JSON list of C-alpha atoms in Angstrom, two decimals:
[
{"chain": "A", "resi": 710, "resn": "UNK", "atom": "CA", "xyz": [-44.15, 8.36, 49.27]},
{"chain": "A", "resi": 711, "resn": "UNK", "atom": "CA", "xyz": [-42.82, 5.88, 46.68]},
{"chain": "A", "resi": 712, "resn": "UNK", "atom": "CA", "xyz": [-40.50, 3.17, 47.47]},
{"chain": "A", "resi": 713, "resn": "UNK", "atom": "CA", "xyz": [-38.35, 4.05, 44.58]},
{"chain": "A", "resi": 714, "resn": "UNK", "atom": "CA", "xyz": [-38.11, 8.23, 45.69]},
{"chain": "A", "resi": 715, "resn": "UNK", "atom": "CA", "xyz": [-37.47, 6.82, 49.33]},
{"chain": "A", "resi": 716, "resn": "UNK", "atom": "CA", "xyz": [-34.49, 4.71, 47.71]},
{"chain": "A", "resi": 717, "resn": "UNK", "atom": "CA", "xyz": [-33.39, 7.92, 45.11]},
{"chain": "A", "resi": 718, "resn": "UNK", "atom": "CA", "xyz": [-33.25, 9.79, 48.38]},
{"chain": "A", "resi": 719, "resn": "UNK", "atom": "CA", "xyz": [-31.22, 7.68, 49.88]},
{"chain": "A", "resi": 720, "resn": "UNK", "atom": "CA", "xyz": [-29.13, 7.50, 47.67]},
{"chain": "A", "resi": 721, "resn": "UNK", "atom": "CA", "xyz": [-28.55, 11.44, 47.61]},
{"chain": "A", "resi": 722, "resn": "UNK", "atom": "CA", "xyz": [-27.81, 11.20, 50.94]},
{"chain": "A", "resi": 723, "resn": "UNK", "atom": "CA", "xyz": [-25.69, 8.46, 50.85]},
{"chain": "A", "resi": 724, "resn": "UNK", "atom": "CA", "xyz": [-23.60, 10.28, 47.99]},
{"chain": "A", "resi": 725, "resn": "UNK", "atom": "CA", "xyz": [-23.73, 13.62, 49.95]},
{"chain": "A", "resi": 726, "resn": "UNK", "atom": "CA", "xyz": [-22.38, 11.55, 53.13]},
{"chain": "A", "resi": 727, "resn": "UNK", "atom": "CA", "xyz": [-18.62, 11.80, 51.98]},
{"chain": "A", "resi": 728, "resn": "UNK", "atom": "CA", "xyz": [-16.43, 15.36, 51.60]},
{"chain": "A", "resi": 729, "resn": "UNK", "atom": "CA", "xyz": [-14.57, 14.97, 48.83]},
{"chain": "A", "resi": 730, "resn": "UNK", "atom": "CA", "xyz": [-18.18, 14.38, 47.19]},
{"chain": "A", "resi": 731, "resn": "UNK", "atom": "CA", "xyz": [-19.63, 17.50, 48.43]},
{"chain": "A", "resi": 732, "resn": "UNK", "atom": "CA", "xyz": [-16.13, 18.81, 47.26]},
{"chain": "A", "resi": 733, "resn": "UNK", "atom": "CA", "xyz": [-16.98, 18.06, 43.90]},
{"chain": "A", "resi": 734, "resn": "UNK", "atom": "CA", "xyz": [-20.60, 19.53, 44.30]},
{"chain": "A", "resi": 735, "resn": "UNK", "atom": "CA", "xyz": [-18.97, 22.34, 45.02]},
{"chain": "A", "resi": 736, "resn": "UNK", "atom": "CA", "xyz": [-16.70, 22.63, 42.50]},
{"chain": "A", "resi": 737, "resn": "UNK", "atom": "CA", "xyz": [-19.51, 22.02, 39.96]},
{"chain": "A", "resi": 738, "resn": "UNK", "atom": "CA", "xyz": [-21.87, 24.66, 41.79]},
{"chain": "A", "resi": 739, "resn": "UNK", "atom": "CA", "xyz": [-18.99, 27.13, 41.31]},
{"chain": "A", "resi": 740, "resn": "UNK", "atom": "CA", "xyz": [-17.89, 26.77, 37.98]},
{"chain": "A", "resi": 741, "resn": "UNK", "atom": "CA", "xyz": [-20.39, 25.21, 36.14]},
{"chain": "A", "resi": 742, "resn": "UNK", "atom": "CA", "xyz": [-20.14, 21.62, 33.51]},
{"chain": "A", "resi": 743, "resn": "UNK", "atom": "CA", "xyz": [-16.46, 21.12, 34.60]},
{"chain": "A", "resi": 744, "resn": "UNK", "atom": "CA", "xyz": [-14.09, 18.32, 33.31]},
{"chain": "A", "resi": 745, "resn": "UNK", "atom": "CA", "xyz": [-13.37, 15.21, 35.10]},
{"chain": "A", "resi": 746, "resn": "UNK", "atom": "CA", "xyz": [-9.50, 17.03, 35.30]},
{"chain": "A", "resi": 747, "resn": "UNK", "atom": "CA", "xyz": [-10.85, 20.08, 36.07]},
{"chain": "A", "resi": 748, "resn": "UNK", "atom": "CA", "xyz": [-12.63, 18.96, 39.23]},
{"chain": "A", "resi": 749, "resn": "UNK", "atom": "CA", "xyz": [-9.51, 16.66, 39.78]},
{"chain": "A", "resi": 750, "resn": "UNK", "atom": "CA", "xyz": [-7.24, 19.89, 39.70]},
{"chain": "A", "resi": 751, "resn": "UNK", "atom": "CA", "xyz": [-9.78, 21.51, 42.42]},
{"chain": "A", "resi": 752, "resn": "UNK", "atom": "CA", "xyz": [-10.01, 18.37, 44.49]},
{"chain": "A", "resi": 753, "resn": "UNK", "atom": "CA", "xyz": [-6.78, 18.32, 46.47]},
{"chain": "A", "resi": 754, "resn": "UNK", "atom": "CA", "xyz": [-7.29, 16.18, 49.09]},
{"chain": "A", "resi": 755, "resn": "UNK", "atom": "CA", "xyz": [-7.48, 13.07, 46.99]},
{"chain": "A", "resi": 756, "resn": "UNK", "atom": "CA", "xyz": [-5.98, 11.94, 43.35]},
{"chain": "A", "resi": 757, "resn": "UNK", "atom": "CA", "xyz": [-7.58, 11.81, 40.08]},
{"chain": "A", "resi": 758, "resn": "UNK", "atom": "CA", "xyz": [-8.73, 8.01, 40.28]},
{"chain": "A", "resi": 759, "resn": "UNK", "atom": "CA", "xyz": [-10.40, 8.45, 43.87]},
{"chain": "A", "resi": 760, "resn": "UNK", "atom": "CA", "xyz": [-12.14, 11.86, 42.26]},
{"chain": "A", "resi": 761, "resn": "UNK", "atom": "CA", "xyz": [-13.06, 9.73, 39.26]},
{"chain": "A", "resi": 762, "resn": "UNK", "atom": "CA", "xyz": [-14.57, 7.09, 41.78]},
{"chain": "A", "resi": 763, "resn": "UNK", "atom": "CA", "xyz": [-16.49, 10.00, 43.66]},
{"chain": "A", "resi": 764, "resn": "UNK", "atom": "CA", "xyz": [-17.72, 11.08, 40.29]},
{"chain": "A", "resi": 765, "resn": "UNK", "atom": "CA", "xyz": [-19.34, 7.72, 39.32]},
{"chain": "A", "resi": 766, "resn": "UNK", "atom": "CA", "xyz": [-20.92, 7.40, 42.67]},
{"chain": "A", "resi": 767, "resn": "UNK", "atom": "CA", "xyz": [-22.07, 10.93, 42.72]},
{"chain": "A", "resi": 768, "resn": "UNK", "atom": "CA", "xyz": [-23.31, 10.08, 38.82]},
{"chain": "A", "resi": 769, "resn": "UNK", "atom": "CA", "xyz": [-25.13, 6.56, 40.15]},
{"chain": "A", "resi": 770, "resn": "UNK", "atom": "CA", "xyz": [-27.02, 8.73, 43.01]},
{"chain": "A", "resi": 771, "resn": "UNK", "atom": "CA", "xyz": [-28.30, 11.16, 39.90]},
{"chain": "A", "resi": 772, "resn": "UNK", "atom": "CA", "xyz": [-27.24, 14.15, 41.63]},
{"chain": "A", "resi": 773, "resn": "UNK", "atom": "CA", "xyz": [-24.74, 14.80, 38.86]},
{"chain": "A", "resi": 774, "resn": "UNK", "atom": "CA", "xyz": [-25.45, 14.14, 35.02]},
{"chain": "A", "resi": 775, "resn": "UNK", "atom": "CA", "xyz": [-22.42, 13.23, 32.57]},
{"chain": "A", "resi": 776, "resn": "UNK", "atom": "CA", "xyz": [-21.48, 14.66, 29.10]},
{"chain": "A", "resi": 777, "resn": "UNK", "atom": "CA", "xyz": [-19.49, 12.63, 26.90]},
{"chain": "A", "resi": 778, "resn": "UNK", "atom": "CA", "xyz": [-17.83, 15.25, 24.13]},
{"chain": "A", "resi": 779, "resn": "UNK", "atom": "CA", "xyz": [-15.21, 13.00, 22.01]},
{"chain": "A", "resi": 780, "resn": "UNK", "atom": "CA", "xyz": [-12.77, 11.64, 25.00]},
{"chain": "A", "resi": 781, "resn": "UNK", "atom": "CA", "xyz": [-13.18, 13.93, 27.20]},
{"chain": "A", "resi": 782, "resn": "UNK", "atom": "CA", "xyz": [-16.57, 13.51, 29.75]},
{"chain": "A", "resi": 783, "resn": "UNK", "atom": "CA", "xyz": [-17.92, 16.68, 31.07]},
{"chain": "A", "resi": 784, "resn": "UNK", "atom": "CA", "xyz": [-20.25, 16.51, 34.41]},
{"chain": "A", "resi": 785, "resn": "UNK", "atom": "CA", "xyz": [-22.66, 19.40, 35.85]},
{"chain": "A", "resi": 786, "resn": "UNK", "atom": "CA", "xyz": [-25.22, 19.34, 38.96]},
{"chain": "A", "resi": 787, "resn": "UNK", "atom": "CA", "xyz": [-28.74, 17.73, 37.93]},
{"chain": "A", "resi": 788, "resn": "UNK", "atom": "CA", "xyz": [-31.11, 20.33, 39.56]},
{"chain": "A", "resi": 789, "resn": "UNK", "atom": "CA", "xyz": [-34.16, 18.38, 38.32]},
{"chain": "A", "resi": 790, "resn": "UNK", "atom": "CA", "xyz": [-32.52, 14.49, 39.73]},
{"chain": "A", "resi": 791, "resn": "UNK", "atom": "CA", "xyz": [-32.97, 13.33, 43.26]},
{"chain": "A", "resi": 792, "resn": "UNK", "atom": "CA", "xyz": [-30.61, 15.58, 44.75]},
{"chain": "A", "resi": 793, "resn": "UNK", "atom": "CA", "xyz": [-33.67, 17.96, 44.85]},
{"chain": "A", "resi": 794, "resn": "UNK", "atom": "CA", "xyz": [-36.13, 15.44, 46.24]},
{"chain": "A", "resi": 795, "resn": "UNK", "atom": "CA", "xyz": [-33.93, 14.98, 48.64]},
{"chain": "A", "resi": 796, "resn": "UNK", "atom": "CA", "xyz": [-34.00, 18.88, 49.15]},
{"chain": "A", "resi": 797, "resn": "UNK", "atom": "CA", "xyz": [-37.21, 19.52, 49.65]},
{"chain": "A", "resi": 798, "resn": "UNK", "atom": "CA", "xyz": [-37.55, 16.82, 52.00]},
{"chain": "A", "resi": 799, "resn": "UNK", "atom": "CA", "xyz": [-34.46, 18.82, 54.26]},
{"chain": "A", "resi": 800, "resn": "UNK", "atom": "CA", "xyz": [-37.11, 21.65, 53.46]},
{"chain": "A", "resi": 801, "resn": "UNK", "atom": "CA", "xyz": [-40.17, 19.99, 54.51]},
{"chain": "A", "resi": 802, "resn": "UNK", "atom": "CA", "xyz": [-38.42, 18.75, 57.59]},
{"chain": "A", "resi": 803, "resn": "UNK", "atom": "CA", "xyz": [-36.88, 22.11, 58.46]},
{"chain": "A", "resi": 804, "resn": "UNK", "atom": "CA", "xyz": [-40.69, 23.84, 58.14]},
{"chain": "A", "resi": 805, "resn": "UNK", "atom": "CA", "xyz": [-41.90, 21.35, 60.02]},
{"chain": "A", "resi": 806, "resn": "UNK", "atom": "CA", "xyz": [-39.69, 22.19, 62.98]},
{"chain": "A", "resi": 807, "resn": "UNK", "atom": "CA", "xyz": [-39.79, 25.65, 62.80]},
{"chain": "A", "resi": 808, "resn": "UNK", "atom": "CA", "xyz": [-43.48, 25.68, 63.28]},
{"chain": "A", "resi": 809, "resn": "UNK", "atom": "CA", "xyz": [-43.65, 23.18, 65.82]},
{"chain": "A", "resi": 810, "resn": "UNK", "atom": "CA", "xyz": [-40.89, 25.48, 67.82]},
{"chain": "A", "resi": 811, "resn": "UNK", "atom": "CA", "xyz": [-42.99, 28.68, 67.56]},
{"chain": "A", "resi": 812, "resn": "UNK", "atom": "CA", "xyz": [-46.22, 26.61, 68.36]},
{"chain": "A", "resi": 813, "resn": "UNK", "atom": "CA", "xyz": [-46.96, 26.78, 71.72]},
{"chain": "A", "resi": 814, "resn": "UNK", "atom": "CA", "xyz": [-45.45, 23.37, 73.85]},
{"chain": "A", "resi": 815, "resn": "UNK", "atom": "CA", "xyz": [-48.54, 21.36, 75.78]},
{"chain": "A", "resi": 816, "resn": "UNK", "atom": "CA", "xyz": [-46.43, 19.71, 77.39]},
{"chain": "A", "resi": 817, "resn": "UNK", "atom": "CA", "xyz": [-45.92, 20.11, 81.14]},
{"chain": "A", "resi": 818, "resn": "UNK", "atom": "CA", "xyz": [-42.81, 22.47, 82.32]},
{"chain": "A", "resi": 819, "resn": "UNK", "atom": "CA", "xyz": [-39.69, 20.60, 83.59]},
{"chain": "A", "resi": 820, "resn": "UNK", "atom": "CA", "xyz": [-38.17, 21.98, 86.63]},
{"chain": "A", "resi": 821, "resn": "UNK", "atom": "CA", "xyz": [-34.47, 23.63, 86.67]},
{"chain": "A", "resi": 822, "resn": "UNK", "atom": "CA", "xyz": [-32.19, 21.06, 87.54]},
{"chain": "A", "resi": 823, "resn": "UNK", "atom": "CA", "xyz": [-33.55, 18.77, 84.57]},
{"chain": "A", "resi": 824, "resn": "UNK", "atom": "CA", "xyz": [-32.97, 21.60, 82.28]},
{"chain": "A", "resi": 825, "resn": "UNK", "atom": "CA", "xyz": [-29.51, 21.36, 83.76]},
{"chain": "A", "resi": 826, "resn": "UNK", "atom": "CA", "xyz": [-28.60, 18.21, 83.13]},
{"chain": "A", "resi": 827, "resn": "UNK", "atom": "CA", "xyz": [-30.10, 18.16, 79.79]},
{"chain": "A", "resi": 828, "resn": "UNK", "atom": "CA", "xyz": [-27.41, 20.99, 78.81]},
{"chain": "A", "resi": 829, "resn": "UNK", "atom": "CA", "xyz": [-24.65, 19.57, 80.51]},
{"chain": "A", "resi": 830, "resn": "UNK", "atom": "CA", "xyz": [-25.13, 16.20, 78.46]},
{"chain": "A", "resi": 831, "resn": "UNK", "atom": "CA", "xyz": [-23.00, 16.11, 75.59]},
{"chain": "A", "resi": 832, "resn": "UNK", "atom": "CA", "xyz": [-24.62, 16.17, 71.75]},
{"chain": "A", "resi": 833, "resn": "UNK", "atom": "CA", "xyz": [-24.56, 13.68, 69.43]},
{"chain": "A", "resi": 834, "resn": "UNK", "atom": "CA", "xyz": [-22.91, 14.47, 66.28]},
{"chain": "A", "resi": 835, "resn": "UNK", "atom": "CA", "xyz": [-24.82, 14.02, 63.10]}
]
């Protein structure tokens, strides 16, 4: 892999990281090229500046692609940017695992009570 798709990719995820950002992503995934005061009208959590922050961060991480029309700037999802390197990498990852749970394990059984503890440990939180 290429240094510069390892730092596009993280990037993405760095940019995906924050709500309000997937917010917006969402927004955009719903409705299509939306307005920087449309997305701010959808966005109630935060104010138009902190939207317009998320958008330029979202914008620097190439998941989103700008429109300038006159005044008014109009931004969409970039299917083609990083944001779907950074997809098929979740996808590749995801495969990956699947297989390797239906494969059979080599590895020796644990008894019971280490199963037991195991589950009674609490997860970490992504």
């Amino acid at each position: 892999m290429d240094v510069g798709d390892q730092q596009s990719r993280e990037l993405v995820f760095a940019a995906l990281a924050d709500q309000v950002r997937r917010e917006i992503l969402d927004t955009l995934a719903s409705h299509g090229e939306c307005s920087a005061g449309f997305i701010s009208e959808h966005i109630s959590s935060v104010g138009r500046t902190t939207v317009s922050a998320h958008l330029k961060a979202l914008k620097m991480s190439g998941v989103i692609v700008e429109r300038r029309a006159g005044r008014n700037r109009f931004f969409s999802v970039d299917p083609a940017g990083p944001a779907n390197d950074a997809l098929q990498f979740l996808r590749d990852v995801l495969e990956r695992s699947l297989v390797a749970a239906q494969a059979p394990s080599d590895a020796p059984s644990t008894d019971r009570t280490d199963d037991a503890a195991s589950e009674a440990r609490p997860r970490r939180r992504a």
